[in-house]
PDB file of C-alpha atoms in Angstrom:
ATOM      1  CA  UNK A  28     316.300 163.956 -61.562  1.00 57.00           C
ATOM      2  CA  UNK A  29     312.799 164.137 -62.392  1.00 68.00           C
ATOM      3  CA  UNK A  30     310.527 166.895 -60.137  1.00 82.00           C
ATOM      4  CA  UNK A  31     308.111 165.434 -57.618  1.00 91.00           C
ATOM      5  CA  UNK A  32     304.601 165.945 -58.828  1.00 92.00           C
ATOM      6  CA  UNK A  33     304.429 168.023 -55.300  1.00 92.00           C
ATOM      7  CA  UNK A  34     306.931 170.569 -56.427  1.00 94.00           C
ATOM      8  CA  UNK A  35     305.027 170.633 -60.018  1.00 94.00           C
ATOM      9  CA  UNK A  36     301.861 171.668 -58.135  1.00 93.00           C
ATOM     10  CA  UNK A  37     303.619 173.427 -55.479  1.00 93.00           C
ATOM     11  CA  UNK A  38     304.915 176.020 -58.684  1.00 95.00           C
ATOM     12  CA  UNK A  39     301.412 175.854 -60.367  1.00 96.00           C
ATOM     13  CA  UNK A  40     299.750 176.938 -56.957  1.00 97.00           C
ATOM     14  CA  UNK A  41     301.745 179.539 -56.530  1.00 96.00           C
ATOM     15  CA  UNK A  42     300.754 181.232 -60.067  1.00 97.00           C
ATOM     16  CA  UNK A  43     297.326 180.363 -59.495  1.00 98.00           C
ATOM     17  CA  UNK A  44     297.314 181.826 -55.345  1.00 97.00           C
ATOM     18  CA  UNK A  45     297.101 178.590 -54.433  1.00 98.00           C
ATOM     19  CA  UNK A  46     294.134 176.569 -56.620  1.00 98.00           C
ATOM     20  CA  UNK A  47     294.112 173.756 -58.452  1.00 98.00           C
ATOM     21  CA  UNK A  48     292.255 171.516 -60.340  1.00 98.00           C
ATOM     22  CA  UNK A  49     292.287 167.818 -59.695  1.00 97.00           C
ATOM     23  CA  UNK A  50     293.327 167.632 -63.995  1.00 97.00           C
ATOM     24  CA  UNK A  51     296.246 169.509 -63.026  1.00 97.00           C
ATOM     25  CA  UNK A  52     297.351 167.622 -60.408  1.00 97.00           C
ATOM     26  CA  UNK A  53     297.047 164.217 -62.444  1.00 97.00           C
ATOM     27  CA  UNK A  54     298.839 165.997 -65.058  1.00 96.00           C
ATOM     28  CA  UNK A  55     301.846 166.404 -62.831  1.00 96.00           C
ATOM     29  CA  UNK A  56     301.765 163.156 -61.703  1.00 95.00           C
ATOM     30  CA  UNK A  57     299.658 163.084 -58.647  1.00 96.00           C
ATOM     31  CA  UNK A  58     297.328 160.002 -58.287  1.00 96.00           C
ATOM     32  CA  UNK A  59     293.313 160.288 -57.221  1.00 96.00           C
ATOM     33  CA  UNK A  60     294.288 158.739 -53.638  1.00 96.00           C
ATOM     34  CA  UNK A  61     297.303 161.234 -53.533  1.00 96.00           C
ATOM     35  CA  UNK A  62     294.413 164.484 -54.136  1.00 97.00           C
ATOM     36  CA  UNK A  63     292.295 162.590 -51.518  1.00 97.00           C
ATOM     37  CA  UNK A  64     295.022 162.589 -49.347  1.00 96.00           C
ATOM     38  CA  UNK A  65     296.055 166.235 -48.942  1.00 96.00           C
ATOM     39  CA  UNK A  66     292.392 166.637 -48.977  1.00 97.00           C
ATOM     40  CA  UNK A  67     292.205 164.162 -46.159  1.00 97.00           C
ATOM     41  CA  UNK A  68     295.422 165.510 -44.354  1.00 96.00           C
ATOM     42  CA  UNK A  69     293.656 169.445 -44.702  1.00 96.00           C
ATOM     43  CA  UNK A  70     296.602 170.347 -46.743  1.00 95.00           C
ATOM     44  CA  UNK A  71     294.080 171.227 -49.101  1.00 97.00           C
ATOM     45  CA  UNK A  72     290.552 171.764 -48.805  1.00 97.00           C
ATOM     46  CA  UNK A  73     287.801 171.780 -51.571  1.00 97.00           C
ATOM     47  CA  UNK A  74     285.997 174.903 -53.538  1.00 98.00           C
ATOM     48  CA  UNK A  75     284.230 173.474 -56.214  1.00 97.00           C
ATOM     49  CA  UNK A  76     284.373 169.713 -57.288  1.00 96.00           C
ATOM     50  CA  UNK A  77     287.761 169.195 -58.515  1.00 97.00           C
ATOM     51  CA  UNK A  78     288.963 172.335 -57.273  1.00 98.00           C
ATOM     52  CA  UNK A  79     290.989 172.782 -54.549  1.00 98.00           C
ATOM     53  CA  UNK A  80     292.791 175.410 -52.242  1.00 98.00           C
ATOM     54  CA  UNK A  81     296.051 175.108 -50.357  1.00 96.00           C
ATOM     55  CA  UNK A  82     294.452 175.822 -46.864  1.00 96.00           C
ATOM     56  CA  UNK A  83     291.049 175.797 -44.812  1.00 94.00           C
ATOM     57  CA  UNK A  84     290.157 179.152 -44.081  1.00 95.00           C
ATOM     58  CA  UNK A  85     288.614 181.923 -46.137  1.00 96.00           C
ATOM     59  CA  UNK A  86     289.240 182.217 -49.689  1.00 97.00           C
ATOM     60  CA  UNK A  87     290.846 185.882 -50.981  1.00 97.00           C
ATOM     61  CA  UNK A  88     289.082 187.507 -54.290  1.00 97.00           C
ATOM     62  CA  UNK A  89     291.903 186.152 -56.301  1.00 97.00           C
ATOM     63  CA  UNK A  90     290.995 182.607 -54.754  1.00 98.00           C
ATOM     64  CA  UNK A  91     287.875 182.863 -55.243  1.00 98.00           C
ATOM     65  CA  UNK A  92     288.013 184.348 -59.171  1.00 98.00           C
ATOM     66  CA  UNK A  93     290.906 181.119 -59.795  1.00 98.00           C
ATOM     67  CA  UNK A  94     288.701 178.736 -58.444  1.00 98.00           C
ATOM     68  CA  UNK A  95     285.692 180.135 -60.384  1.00 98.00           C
ATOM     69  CA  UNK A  96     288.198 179.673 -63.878  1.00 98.00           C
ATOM     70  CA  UNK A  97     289.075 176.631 -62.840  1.00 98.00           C
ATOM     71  CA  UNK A  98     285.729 175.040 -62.252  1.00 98.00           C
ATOM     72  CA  UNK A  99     284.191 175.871 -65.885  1.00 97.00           C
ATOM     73  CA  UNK A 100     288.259 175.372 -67.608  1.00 96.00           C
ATOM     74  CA  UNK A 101     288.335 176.910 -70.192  1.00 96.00           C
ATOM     75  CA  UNK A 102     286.953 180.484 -68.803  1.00 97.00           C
ATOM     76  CA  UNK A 103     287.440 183.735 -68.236  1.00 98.00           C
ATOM     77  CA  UNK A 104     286.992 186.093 -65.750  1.00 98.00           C
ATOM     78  CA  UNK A 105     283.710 188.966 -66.903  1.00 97.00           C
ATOM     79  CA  UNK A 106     282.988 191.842 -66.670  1.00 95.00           C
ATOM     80  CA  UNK A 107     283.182 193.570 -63.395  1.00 96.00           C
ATOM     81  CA  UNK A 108     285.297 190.967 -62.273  1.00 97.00           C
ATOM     82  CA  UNK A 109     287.760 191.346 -65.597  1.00 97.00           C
ATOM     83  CA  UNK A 110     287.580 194.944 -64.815  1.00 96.00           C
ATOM     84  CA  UNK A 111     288.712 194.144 -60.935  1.00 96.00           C
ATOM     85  CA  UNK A 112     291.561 191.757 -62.063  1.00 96.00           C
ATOM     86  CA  UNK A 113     293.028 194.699 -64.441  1.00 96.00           C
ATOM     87  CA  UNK A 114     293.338 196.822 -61.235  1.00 94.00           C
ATOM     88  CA  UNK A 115     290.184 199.458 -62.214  1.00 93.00           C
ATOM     89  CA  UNK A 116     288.349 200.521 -59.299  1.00 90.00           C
ATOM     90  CA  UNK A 117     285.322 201.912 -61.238  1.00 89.00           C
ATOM     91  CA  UNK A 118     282.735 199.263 -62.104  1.00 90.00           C
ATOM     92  CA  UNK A 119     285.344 196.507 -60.691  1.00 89.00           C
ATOM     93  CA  UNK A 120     283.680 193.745 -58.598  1.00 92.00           C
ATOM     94  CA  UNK A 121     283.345 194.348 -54.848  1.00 93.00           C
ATOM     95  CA  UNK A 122     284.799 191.593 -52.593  1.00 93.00           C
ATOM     96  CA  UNK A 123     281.313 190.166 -51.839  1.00 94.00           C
ATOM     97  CA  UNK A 124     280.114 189.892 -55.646  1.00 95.00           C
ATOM     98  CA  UNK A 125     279.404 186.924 -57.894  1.00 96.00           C
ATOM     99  CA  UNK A 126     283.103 185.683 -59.670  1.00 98.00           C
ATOM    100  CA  UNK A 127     281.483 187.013 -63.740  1.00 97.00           C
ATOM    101  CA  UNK A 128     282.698 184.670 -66.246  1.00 98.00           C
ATOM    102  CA  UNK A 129     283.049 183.901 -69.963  1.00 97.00           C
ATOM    103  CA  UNK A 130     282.992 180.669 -71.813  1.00 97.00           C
ATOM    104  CA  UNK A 131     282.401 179.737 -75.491  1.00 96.00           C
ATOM    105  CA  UNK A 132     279.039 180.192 -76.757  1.00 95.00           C
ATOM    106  CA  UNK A 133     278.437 176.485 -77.682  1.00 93.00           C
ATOM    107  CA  UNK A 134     279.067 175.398 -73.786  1.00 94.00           C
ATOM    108  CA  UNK A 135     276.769 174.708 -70.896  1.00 94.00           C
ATOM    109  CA  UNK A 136     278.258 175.316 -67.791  1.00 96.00           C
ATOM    110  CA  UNK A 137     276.196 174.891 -64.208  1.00 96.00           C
ATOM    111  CA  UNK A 138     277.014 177.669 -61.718  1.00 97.00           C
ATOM    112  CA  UNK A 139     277.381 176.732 -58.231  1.00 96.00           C
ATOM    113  CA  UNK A 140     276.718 179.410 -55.670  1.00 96.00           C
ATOM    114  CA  UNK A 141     279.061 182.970 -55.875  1.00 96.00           C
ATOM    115  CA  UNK A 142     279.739 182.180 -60.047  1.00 97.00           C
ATOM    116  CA  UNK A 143     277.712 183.601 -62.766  1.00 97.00           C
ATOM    117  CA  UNK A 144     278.794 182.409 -66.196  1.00 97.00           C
ATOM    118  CA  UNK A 145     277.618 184.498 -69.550  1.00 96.00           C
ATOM    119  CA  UNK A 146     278.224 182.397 -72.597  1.00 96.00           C
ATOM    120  CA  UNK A 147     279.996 184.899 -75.445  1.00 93.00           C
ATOM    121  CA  UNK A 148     280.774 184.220 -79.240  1.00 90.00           C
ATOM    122  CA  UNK A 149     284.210 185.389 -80.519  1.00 91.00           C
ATOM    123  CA  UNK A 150     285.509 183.733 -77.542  1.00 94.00           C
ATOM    124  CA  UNK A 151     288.747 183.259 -78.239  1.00 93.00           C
ATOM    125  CA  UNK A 152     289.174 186.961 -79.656  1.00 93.00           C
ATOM    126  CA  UNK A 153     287.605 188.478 -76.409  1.00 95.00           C
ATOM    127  CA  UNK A 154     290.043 186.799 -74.356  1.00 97.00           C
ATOM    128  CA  UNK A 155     293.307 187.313 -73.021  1.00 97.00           C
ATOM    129  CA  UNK A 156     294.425 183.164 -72.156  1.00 96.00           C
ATOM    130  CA  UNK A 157     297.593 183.899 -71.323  1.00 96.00           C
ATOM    131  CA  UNK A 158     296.933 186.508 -68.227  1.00 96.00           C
ATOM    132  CA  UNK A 159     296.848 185.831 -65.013  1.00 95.00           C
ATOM    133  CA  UNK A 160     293.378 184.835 -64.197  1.00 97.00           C
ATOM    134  CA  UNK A 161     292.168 184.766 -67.857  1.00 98.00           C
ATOM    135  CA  UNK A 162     290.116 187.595 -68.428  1.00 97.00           C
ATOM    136  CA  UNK A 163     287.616 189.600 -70.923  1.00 97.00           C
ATOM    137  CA  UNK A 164     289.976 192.042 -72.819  1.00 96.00           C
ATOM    138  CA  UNK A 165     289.984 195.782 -71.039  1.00 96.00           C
ATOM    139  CA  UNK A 166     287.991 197.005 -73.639  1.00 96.00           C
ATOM    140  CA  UNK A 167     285.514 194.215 -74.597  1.00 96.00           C
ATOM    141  CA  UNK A 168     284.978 194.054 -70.238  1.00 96.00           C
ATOM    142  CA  UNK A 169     284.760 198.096 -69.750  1.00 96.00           C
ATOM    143  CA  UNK A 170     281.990 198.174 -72.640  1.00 95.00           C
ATOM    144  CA  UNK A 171     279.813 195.217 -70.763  1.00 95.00           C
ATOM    145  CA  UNK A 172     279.974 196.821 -67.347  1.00 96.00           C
ATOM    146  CA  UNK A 173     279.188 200.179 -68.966  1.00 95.00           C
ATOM    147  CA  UNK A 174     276.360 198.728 -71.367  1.00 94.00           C
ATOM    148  CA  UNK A 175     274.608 198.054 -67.651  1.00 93.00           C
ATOM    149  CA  UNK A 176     274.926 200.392 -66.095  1.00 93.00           C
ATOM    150  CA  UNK A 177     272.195 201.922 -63.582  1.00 93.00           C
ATOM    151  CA  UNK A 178     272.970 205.253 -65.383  1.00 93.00           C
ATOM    152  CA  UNK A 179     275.030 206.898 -67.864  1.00 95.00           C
ATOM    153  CA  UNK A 180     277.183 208.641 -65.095  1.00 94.00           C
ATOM    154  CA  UNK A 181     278.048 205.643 -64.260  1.00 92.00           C
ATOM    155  CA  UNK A 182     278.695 204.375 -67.486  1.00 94.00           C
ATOM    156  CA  UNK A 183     280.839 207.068 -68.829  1.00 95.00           C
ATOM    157  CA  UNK A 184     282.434 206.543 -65.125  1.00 94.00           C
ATOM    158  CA  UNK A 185     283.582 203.033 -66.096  1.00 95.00           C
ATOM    159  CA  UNK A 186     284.769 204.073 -69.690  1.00 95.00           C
ATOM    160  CA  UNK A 187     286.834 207.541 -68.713  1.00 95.00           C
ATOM    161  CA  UNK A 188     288.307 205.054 -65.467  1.00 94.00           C
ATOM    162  CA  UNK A 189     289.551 202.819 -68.083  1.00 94.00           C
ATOM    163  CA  UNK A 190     291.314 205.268 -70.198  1.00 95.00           C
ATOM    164  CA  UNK A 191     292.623 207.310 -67.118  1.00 93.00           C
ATOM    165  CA  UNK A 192     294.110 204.346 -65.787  1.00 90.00           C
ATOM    166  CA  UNK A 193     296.224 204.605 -69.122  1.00 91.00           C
ATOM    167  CA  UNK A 194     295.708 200.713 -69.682  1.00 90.00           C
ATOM    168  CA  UNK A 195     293.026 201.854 -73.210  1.00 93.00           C
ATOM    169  CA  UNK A 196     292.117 204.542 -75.253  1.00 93.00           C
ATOM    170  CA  UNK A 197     288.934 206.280 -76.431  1.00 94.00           C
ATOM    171  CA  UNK A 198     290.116 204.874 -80.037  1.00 95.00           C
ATOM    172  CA  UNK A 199     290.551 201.444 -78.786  1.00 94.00           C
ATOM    173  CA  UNK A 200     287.305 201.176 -76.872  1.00 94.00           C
ATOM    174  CA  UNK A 201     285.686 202.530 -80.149  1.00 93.00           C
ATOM    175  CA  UNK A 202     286.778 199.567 -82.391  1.00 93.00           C
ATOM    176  CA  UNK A 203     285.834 197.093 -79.922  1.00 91.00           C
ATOM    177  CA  UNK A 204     282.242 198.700 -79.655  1.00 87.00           C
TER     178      UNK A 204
END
C-alpha cells in the first residue's frame, strides 16, 4: 500500500524539526489546496513563502536555520551559524542572530528579514549536503568567523575551540586556509 503524502511529510518534518517547503510537499504528493489547507486549518503556519512550520508559535534556532535553507534551496548554513549547528560554542551564532548562509556564487538570492546570504565559489567543495542542516565545512566555517573577528583573541578563540572540541585539527584548518 502506497504511503499517504501526510506520512511522507510527516517523516521529512521530523528530520527537518518540523519545516518544509511547499516543493517538498508536492513531491510527496500533496496538492496546492492540500498546503493551503493545513495552512488554513493552523496545522501549519508560514516562515518564508513556501516555507512552512508544523505549528504557530515561536520558531527554535534549528527552525529558524531549516527554514532559512529551505527558502534559498540549495544552501547552506555560514559561518557562525555552521559553527552553531556543529555544536561549537565559540564564535557560534547566538539565538537572536541573523540565520548566515551559503549559496553558489552564480545565484541571486533576496534575504527576507533574520537571513543573510554570502554567495561563495567552490560551493559544492565547501559544503557538507548531506548533514543535517547543510552547512559550511568545520574548517572552511571556523576560518570565516575567525577572518572577522573584532580581535585576534577572539580569533585564535574560534580556531583553538574548534580543535578542542576534537571535531578538526591545526593540520586540517591549515589546508583549508
Amino acid at each position: 500500500m502506497p504511503q499517504s503524502w501526510e506520512s511522507i511529510l510527516a517523516s521529512i518534518q521530523s528530520r527537518q524539526a518540523g519545516v518544509v517547503r511547499r516543493r517538498q510537499a508536492l513531491d510527496a504528493g500533496a496538492r496546492d489546496a492540500d498546503v493551503e489547507r493545513q495552512l488554513r486549518r493552523r496545522h501549519w503556519a508560514r516562515v518564508h513563502p513556501g516555507v512552512y512550520v508544523d505549528h504557530t508559535g515561536p520558531l527554535t534556532w534549528e527552525q529558524r536555520a531549516w527554514a532559512a535553507v529551505l527558502l534559498h534551496h540549495p544552501a547552506a548554513l555560514g559561518g557562525a551559524a555552521s559553527l552553531r549547528a556543529f555544536g561549537l560554542r565559540t564564535g557560534a551564532a547566538a539565538d537572536d542572530a541573523p540565520i548566515e548562509l551559503v549559496v553558489a556564487r552564480g545565484r541571486r538570492v533576496d534575504d527576507p528579514p533574520g537571513v543573510r546570504t554570502r554567495r561563495v565559489g567552490a560551493y559544492e567543495g565547501h559544503v557538507q549536503a548531506h548533514l543535517s542542516p547543510p552547512r559550511l565545512r568545520l574548517e572552511v566555517a571556523a576560518l570565516h568567523v575567525a577572518s572577522v573577528a573584532r580581535d585576534a583573541d577572539r580569533a585564535v578563540a574560534v580556531l583553538a575551540d574548534a580543535c578542542q572540541s576534537g571535531r578538526t585539527t591545526a593540520a586540517r584548518l591549515a589546508a583549508s586556509l
